[in-house]
Coordinates of C-alpha atoms in Angstrom, one line a residue:
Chain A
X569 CA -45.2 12.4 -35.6
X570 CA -44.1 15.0 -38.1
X571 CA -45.0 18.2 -38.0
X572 CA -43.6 21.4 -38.5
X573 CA -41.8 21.7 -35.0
X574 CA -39.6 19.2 -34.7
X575 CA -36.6 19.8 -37.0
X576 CA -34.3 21.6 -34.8
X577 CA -33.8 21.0 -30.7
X578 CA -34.0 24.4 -30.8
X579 CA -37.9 25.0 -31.6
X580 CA -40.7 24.9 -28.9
X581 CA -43.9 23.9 -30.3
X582 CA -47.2 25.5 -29.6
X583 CA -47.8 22.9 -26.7
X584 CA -44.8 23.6 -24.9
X585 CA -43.0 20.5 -25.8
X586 CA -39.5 19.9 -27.6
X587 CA -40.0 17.4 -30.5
X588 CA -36.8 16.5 -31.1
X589 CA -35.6 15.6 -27.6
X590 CA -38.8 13.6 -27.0
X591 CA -37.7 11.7 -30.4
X592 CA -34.3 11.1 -28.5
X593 CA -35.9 9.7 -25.9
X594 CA -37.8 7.2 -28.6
X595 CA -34.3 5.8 -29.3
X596 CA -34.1 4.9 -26.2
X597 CA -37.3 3.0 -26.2
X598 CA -36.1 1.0 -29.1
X599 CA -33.1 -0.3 -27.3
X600 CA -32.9 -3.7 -26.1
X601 CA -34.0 -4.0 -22.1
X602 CA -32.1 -3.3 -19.2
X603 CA -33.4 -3.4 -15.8
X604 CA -32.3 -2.2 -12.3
X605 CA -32.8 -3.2 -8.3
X606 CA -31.1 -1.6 -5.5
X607 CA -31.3 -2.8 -2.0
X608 CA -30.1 -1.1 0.8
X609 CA -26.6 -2.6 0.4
X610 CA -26.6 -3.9 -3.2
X611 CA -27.9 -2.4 -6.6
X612 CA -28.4 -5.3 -9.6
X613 CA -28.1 -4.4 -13.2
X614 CA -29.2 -7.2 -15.7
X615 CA -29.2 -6.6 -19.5
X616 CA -30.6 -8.0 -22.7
X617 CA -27.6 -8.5 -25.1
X618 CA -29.4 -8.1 -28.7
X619 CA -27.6 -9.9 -31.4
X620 CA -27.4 -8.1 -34.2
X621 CA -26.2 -11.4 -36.7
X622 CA -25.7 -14.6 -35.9
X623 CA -22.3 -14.2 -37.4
X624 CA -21.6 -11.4 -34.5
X625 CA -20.9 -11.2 -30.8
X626 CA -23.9 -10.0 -28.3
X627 CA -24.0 -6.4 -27.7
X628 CA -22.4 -5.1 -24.7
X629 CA -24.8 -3.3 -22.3
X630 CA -23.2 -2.9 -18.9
X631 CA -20.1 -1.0 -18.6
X632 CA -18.0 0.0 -15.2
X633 CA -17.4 3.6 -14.5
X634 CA -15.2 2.7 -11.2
X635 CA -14.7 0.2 -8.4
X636 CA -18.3 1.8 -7.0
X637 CA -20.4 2.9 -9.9
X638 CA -21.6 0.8 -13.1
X639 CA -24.1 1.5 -16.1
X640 CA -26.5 -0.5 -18.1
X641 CA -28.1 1.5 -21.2
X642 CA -30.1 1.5 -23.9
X643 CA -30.3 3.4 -26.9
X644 CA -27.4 4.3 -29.4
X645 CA -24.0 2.6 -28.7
X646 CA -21.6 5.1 -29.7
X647 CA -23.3 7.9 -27.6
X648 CA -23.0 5.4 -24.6
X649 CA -19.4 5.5 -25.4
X650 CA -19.0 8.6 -25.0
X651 CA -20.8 9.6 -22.1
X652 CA -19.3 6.2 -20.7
X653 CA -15.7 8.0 -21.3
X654 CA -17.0 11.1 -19.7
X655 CA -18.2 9.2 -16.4
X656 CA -14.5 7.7 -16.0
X657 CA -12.7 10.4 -16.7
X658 CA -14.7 12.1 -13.6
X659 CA -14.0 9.4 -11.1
X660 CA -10.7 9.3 -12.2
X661 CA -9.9 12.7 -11.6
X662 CA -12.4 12.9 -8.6
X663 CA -9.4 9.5 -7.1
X664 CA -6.8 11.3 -8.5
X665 CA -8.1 15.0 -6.4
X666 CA -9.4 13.7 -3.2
X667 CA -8.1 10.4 -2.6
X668 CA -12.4 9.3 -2.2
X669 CA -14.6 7.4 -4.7
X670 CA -16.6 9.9 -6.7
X671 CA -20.1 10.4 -4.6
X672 CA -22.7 8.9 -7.4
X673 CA -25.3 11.5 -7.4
X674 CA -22.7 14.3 -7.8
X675 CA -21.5 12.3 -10.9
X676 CA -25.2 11.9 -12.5
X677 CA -25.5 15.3 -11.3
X678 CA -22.5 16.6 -13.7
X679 CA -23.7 14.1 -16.6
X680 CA -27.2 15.9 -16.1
X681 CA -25.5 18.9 -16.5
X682 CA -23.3 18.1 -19.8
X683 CA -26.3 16.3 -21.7
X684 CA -28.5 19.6 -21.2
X685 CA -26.4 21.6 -23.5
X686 CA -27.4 19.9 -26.6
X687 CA -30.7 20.2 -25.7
X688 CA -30.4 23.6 -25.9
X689 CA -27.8 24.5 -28.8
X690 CA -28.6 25.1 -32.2
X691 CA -26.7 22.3 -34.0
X692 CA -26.7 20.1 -31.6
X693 CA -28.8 17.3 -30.8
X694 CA -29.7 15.6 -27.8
X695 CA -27.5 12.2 -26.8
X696 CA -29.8 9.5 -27.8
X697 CA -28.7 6.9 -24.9
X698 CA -30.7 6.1 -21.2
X699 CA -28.5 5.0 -18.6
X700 CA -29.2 2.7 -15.3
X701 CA -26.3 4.1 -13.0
X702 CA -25.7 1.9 -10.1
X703 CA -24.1 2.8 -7.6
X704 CA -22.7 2.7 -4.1
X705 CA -20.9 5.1 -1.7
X706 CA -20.7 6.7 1.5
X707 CA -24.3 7.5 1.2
X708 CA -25.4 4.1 0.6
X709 CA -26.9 2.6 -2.6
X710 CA -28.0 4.3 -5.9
X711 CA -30.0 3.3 -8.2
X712 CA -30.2 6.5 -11.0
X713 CA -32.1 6.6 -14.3
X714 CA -31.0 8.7 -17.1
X715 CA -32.8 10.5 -20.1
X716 CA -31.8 12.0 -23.2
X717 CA -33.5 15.0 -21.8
X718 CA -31.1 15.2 -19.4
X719 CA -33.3 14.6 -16.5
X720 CA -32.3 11.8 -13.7
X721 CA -34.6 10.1 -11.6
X722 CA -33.2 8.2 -8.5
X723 CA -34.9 5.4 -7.8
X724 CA -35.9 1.7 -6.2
X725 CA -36.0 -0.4 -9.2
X726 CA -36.2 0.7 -13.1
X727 CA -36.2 -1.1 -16.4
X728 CA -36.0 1.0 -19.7
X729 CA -35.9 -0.5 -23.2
X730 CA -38.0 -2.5 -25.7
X731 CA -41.0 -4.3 -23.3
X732 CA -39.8 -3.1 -20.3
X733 CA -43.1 -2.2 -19.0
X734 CA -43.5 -6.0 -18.5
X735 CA -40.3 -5.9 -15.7
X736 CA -41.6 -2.8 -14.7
X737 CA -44.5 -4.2 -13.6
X738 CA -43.2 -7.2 -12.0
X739 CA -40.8 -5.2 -9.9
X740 CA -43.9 -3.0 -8.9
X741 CA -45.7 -6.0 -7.6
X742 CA -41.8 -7.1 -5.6
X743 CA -41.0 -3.5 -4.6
X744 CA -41.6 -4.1 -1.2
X745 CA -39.5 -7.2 -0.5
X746 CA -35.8 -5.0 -2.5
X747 CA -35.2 -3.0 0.2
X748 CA -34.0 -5.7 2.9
X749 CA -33.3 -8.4 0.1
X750 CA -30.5 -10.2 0.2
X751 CA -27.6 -10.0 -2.5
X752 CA -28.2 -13.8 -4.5
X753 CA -32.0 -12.7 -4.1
X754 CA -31.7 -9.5 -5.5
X755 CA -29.8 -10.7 -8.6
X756 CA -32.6 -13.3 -8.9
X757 CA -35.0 -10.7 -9.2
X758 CA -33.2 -8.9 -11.5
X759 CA -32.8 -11.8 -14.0
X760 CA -36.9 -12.7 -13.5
X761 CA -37.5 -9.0 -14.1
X762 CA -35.3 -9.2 -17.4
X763 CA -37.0 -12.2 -18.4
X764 CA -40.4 -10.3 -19.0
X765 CA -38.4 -9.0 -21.2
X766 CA -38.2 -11.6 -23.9
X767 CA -40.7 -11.9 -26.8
X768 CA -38.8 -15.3 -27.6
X769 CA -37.3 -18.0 -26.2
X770 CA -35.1 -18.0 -22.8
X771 CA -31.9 -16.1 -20.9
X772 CA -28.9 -17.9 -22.0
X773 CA -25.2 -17.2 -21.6
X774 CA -25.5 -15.0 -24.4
X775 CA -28.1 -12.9 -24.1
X776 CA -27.8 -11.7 -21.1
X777 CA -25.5 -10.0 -18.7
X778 CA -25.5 -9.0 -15.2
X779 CA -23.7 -6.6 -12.6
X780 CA -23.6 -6.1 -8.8
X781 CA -22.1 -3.7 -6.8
X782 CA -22.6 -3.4 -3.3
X783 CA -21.5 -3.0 0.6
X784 CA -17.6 -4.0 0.4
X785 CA -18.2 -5.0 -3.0
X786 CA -16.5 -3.8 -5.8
X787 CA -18.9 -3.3 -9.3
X788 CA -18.2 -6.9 -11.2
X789 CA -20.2 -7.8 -14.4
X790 CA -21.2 -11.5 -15.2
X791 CA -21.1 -12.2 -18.5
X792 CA -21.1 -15.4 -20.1
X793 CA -20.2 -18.6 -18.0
X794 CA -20.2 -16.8 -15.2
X795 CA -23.9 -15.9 -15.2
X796 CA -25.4 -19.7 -15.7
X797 CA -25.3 -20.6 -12.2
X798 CA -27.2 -17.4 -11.7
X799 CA -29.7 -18.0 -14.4
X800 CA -30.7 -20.8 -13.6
X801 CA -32.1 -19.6 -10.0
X802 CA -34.4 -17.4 -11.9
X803 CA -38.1 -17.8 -10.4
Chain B
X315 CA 19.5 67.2 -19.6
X316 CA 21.2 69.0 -17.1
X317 CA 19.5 72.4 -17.1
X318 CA 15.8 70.9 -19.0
X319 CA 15.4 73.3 -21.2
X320 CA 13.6 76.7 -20.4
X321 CA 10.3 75.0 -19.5
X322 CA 10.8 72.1 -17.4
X323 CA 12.8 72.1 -14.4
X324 CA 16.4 70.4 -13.7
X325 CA 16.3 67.6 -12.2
X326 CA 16.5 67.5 -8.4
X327 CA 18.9 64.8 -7.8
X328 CA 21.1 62.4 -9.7
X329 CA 21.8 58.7 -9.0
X330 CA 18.5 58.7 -7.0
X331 CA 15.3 56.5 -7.4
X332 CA 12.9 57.9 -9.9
X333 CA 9.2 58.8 -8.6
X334 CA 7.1 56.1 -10.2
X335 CA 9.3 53.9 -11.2
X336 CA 10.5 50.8 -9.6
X337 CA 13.5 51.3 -7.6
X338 CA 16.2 49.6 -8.4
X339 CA 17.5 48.6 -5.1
X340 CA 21.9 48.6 -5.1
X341 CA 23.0 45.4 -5.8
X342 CA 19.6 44.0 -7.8
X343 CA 19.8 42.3 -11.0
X344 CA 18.3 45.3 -13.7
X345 CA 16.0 43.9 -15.8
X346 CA 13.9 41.7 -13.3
X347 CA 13.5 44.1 -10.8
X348 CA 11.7 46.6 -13.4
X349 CA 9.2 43.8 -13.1
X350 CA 6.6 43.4 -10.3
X351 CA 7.5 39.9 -8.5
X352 CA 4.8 38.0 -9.9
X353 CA 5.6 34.7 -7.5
X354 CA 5.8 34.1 -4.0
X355 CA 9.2 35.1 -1.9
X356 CA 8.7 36.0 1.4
X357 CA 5.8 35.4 4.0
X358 CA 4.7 38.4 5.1
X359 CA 2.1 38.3 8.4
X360 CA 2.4 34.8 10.0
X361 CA 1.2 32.4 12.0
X362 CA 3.5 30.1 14.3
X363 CA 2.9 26.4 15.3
X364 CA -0.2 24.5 14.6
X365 CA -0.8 21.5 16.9
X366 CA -2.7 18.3 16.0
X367 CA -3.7 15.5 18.4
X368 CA -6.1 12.1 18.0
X369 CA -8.0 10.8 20.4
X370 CA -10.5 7.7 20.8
X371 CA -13.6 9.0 18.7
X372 CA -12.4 12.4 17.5
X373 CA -9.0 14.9 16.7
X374 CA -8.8 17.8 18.3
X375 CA -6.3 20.5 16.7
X376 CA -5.3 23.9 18.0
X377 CA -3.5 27.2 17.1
X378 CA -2.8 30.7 19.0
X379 CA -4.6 33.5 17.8
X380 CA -1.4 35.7 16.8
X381 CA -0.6 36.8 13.1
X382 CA 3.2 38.2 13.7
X383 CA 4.6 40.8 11.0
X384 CA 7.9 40.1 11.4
X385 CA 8.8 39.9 14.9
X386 CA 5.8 42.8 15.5
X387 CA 3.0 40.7 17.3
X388 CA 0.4 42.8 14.7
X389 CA -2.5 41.1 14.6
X390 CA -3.7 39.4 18.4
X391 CA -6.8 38.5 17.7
X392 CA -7.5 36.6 14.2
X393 CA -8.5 32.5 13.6
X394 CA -6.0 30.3 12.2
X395 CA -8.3 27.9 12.1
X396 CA -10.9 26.8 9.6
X397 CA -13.9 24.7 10.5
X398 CA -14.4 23.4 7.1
X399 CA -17.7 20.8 8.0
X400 CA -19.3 19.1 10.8
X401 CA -16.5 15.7 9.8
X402 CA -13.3 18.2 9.2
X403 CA -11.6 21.0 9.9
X404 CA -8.0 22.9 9.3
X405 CA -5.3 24.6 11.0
X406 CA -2.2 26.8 9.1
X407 CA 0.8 28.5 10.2
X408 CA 2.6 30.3 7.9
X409 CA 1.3 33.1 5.4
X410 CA -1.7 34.5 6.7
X411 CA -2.9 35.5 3.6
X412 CA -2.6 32.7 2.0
X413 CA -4.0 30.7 4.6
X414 CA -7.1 33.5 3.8
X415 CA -6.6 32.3 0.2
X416 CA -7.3 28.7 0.9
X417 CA -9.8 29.5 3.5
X418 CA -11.8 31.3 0.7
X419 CA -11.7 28.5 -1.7
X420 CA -12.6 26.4 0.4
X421 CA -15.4 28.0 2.0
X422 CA -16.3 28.5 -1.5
X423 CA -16.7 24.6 -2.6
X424 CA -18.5 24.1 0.6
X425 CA -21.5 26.5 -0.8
X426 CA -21.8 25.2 -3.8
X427 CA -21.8 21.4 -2.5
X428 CA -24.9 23.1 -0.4
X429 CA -26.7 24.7 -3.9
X430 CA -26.3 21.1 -4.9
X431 CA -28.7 20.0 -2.0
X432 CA -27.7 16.6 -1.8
X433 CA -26.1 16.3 2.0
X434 CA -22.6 15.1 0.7
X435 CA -19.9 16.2 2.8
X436 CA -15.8 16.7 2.2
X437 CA -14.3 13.8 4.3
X438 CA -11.1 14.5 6.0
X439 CA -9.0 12.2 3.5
X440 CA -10.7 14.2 0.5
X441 CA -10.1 17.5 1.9
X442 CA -6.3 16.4 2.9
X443 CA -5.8 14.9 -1.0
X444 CA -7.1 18.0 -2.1
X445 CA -4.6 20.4 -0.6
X446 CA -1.9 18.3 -1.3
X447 CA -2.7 18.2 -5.0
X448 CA -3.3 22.4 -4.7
X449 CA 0.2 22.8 -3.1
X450 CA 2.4 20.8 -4.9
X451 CA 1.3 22.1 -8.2
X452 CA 2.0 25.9 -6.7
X453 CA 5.2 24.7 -5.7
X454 CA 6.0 22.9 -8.7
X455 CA 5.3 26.6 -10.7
X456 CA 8.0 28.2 -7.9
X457 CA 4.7 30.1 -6.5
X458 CA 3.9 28.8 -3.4
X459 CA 1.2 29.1 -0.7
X460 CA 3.5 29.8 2.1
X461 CA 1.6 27.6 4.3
X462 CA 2.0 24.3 7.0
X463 CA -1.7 23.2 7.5
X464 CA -3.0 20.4 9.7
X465 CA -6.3 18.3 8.5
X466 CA -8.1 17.1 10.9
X467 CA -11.2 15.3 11.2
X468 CA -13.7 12.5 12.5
X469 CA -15.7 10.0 10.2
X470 CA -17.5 7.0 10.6
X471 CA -15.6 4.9 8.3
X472 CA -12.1 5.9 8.6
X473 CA -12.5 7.2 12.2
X474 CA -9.9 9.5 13.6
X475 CA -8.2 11.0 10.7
X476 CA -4.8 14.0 10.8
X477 CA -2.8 14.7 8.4
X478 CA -0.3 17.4 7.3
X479 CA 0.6 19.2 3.9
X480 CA 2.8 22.0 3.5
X481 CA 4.0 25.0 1.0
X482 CA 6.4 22.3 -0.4
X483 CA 3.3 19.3 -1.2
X484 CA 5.0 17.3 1.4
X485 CA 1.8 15.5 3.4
X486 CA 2.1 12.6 5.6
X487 CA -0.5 11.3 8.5
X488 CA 0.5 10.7 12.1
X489 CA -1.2 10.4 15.1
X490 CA 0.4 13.7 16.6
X491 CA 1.4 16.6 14.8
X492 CA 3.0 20.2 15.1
X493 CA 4.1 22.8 12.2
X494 CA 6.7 25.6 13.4
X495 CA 8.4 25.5 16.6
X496 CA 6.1 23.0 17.9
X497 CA 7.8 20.2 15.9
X498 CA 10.3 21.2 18.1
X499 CA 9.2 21.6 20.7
X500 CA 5.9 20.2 21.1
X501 CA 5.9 17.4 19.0
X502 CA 8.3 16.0 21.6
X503 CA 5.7 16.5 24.8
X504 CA 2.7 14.8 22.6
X505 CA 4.6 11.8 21.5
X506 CA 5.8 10.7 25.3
X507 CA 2.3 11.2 26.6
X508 CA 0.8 10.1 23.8
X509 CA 2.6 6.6 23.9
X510 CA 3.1 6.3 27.7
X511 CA -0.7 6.3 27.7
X512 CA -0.5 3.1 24.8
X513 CA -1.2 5.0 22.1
X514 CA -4.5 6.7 22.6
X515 CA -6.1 9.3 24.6
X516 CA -9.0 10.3 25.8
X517 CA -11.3 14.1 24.8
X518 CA -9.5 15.0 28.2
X519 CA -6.3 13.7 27.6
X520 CA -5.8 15.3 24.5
X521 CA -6.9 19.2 25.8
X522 CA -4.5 19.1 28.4
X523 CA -1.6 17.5 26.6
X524 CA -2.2 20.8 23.9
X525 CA -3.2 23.1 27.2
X526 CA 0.6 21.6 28.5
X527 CA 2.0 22.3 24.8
X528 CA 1.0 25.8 24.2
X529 CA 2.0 27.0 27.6
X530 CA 5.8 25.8 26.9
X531 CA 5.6 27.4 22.8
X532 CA 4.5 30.8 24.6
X533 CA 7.3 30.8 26.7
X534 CA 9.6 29.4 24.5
X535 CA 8.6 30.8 21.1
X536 CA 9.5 34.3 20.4
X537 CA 6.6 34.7 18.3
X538 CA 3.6 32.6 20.0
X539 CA 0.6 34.4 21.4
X540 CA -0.9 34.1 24.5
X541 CA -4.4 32.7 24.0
X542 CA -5.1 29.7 21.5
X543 CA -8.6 28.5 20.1
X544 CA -9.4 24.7 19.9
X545 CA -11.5 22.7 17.0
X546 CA -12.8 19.2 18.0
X547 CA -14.0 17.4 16.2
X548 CA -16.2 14.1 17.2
X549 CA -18.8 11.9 16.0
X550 CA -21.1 14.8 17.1
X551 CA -20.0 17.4 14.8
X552 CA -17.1 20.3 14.4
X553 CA -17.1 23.2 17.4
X554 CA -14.1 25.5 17.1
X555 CA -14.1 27.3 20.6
X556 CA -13.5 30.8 21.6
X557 CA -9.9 31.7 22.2
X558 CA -8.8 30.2 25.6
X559 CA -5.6 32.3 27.6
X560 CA -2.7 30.7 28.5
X561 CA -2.2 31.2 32.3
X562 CA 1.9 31.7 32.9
X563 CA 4.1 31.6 35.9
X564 CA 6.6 34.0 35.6
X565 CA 8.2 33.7 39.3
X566 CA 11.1 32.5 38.3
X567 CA 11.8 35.9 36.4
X568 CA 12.8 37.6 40.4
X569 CA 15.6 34.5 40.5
X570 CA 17.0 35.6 37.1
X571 CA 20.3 37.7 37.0
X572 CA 20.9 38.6 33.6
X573 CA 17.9 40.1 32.2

C-alpha cells in the first residue's frame, strides 16, 4: 500500500487514483456490518453492534436524522457524529423553512456536497464514515449509500462493513421478492442478511439493532428487548 | 461668501436646495434626510386585490392585469401572477417591484432544483412556509416587501391547498381569500356562494364566482383594471391563462343625475 502518493489528499498518482481517500474508504471496510432493504413502502436498516469490552455497552450504529430519514454507518464514530449533526441540522431548518419533511435525495445530495471538500483541500482529510440513509418522502422510499469519497449510490438493498459481501450476496439472490415485500418480511430479511454477517455465534439483544421507516411510519429503531421478537423470525 | 471671490461666481440663490445634494425638504428631521432611505416606506406602482378560490380537485386564483402609480392606471398590461410549478402558483397585490423581487427568487430556486435533476417539486405548504418565514424577517428589520400574496396550489397528498401571507408575516389558510378591496368586497360574494353551495365548488363554479367578483371590484374599485388573468391549478398541472376582459354594463350611467 505505501508508496510515494498517498501522503496528502491532495496528490494524484500516476494511475489517476487518490490514495488517501481510497484508504478512507478502507476505514469503512473495517467497520462492523450494516445492511439495508427498501421496499416500495418500507426501507430496513439492521446493524452489527461491536463490543468493544465486555465491561462496555454495544456500539450504537443507527441514528435518526428526522421523523422520515434514518442512518446506519460504518467506519469512525466521531465522524458519524458529525455528519449525523449536519443531517439534523438540515431537516431541521428544511421543517423550520418550508413547513415539509426534507426530500432525502436533496439531503444526501448536500452531504455529497460538504464531504467533497476535504477531498479536495490541502489539510484536510476525507471523513472516514459510510452511511446507509433510509429514507422516505413524497417521492417514495430511499435507500442511499454513502462513501468517504463523497459519492452516493441509491439503491435496492446494500450492506457495507466487515463480511458484508456475505449479506450482499444473499440479498442478490432475494432482490427480486424486496420490492413488493411486506414490512415484518422485509425486517426479516434484513436481520438474515445481517446474520451472514457474523463470524461467531448468533444475533442477540445486544448485538444487533434494527430500524424501519416507511409509508405512515415514522423512522423507529429497535434496540434491545424490543428486537427479540424480531430476531427470532429470522429464516 | 457673498461675492465668491474674484474667480468663482456668487451664489445664485440663498435658502434654496443645493444641486447635488439631498434636499432637505421644510419640515424634515436634518441629519436623516442627508441619508438615502435605505428601508422600505411607501409602495410605489401597485397592484390591487388578489382573489383566491378552492374547488373539488384544484384552486384557481386570479388578479387584474393593472400596476397603478398612484391613482395613474400606468401600467395595463403586466402579470401579477406567478406560476411557480405544475402543483403551485402565486398571486400579489401590493408593490410591484417587490412582488418582481420575490418573483426573481423564486424563479431562481426553481432552476436550480432543475440543475439538481432529481424531479422534486416545491409543494404549496413549502412554498407558503417559505414566504412567510422571508416576510416576517423583512418586517421584523422594519424593511418590508410591501406585498399581500395568495398561494395557491393542488397536491396529491394535501389536496386543495390556499393560503395567504402578507408584508407584515401575517399567513393564515382559508378556503376563500381576497387581499385589497376584495376583502371587502369580494371576500363577502365568495363566502355566500361558497357556503350556499355546502362548502365546495366545482372548476365552473369557482370561474364564475371570480368572473362575478372582478366585475363588482372594477366597478367598485377606483384602481382595478379591466381585464384579469386566471391560474388553475388541478391534478393536471398549473396553466395561467391570457388576460380575460371584464364585460360591464354601464346603462345605468343615462339614469344618474349627479355626475
Amino acid at each position: 500500500f505505501r508508496n510515494q502518493y498517498d501522503s496528502d489528499v491532495t496528490v494524484w498518482s500516476p494511475q489517476g487514483r487518490l490514495y488517501q481517500v481510497e484508504y478512507a474508504m478502507e476505514a469503512v471496510k473495517q467497520g462492523a456490518a450494516v445492511v439495508g432493504i427498501k421496499s416500495r413502502t418500507h426501507v430496513v436498516l439492521a446493524a452489527f453492534k461491536r463490543a468493544t469490552d465486555d465491561l462496555a455497552a454495544n456500539q450504537k450504529k443507527v441514528l435518526a436524522i428526522d421523523d422520515h430519514i434514518g442512518v446506519g454507518f460504518s467506519g469512525l464514530t466521531a465522524d458519524a457524529q458529525v455528519l449525523t449533526k449536519f443531517l439534523r441540522t438540515e431537516c431541521l431548518n428544511s421543517k423550520y423553512a418550508y413547513n415539509t419533511p426534507h426530500s432525502v435525495t436533496r439531503l444526501i445530495a448536500a452531504l455529497g456536497a460538504k464531504m467533497q471538500i476535504c477531498t479536495q483541500v490541502y489539510g484536510r482529510r476525507p471523513f472516514g464514515v459510510g452511511f446507509l440513509v433510509a429514507g422516505f418522502d413524497e417521492t417514495g422510499s430511499h435507500l442511499i449509500q454513502t462513501c468517504p469519497s463523497s459519492n452516493y449510490y441509491d439503491c435496492k438493498a446494500m450492506a457495507i462493513g466487515a463480511r458484508s459481501q456475505s449479506a450482499r450476496t444473499y440479498m442478490e439472490r432475494k432482490l427480486e421478492e424486496f420490492e413488493d415485500c411486506d414490512r415484518n418480511k422485509l425486517i426479516t430479511h434484513g436481520l438474515t442478511a445481517l446474520r451472514e454477517c457474523l463470524s461467531d455465534g448468533d444475533l442477540d439483544t445486544k448485538n444487533c439493532s434494527m430500524a424501519v421507516v416507511g409509508k405512515g411510519e415514522n423512522f423507529q429503531i429497535y434496540d434491545g428487548d424490543a428486537i427479540a421478537s424480531f430476531i427470532s423470525f429470522t429464516l | 461668501m457673498a461675492d465668491g471671490g474674484q474667480f468663482s461666481a456668487a451664489p445664485f440663490w440663498q435658502n434654496g436646495p443645493s444641486p447635488g445634494q439631498f434636499y432637505n425638504t421644510p419640515g424634515t428631521n436634518l441629519a436623516s434626510s442627508q441619508l438615502p432611505r435605505t428601508y422600505t416606506q411607501q409602495p410605489i406602482v401597485t397592484g390591487t386585490s388578489v382573489l383566491g378560490v378552492t374547488f373539488t380537485g384544484g384552486v384557481v386564483i386570479a388578479a387584474d392585469t393593472l400596476g397603478s402609480y398612484g391613482s395613474l392606471a400606468r401600467f395595463r398590461d403586466i402579470s401579477r401572477l406567478l406560476k411557480v410549478n405544475e402543483k403551485v402558483a402565486i398571486g400579489a397585490s401590493g408593490d410591484y417591484a417587490d412582488f418582481q423581487f420575490i418573483r426573481d427568487i423564486i424563479n431562481q430556486k426553481v432552476l436550480d432544483g432543475k440543475c439538481l435533476n432529481d424531479n422534486y417539486c416545491y409543494s404549496p405548504v413549502a412554498i407558503h412556509t417559505w414566504l412567510t418565514r422571508i416576510l416576517y424577517n423583512r418586517r421584523t428589520k422594519i424593511n418590508p416587501l410591501w406585498n399581500n400574496i395568495i398561494v395557491g396550489g393542488y397536491d396529491e397528498n394535501e389536496g386543495s391547498y390556499l393560503g395567504y401571507v402578507d408584508k407584515l408575516g401575517v399567513a393564515y389558510q382559508a378556503p376563500t381569500i381576497a387581499t385589497g378591496y376584495g376583502s371587502y368586497i369580494a371576500q363577502p360574494l365568495l363566502r355566500q356562494s361558497y357556503e350556499s353551495n355546502n362548502n365546495n365548488f366545482t372548476e365552473e363554479q369557482a370561474l364564475s364566482a371570480i368572473e362575478r367578483c372582478m366585475r363588482v371590484l372594477l366597478y367598485r374599485d377606483g384602481r382595478s383594471g379591466n381585464q384579469y388573468e386566471v391560474a388553475i391549478i388541478t391534478k393536471d398541472g398549473c396553466q395561467v391563462t391570457s388576460p380575460k376582459p371584464i364585460s360591464t354594463n354601464w346603462d345605468i350611467a343615462e339614469y344618474v343625475k349627479y355626475v
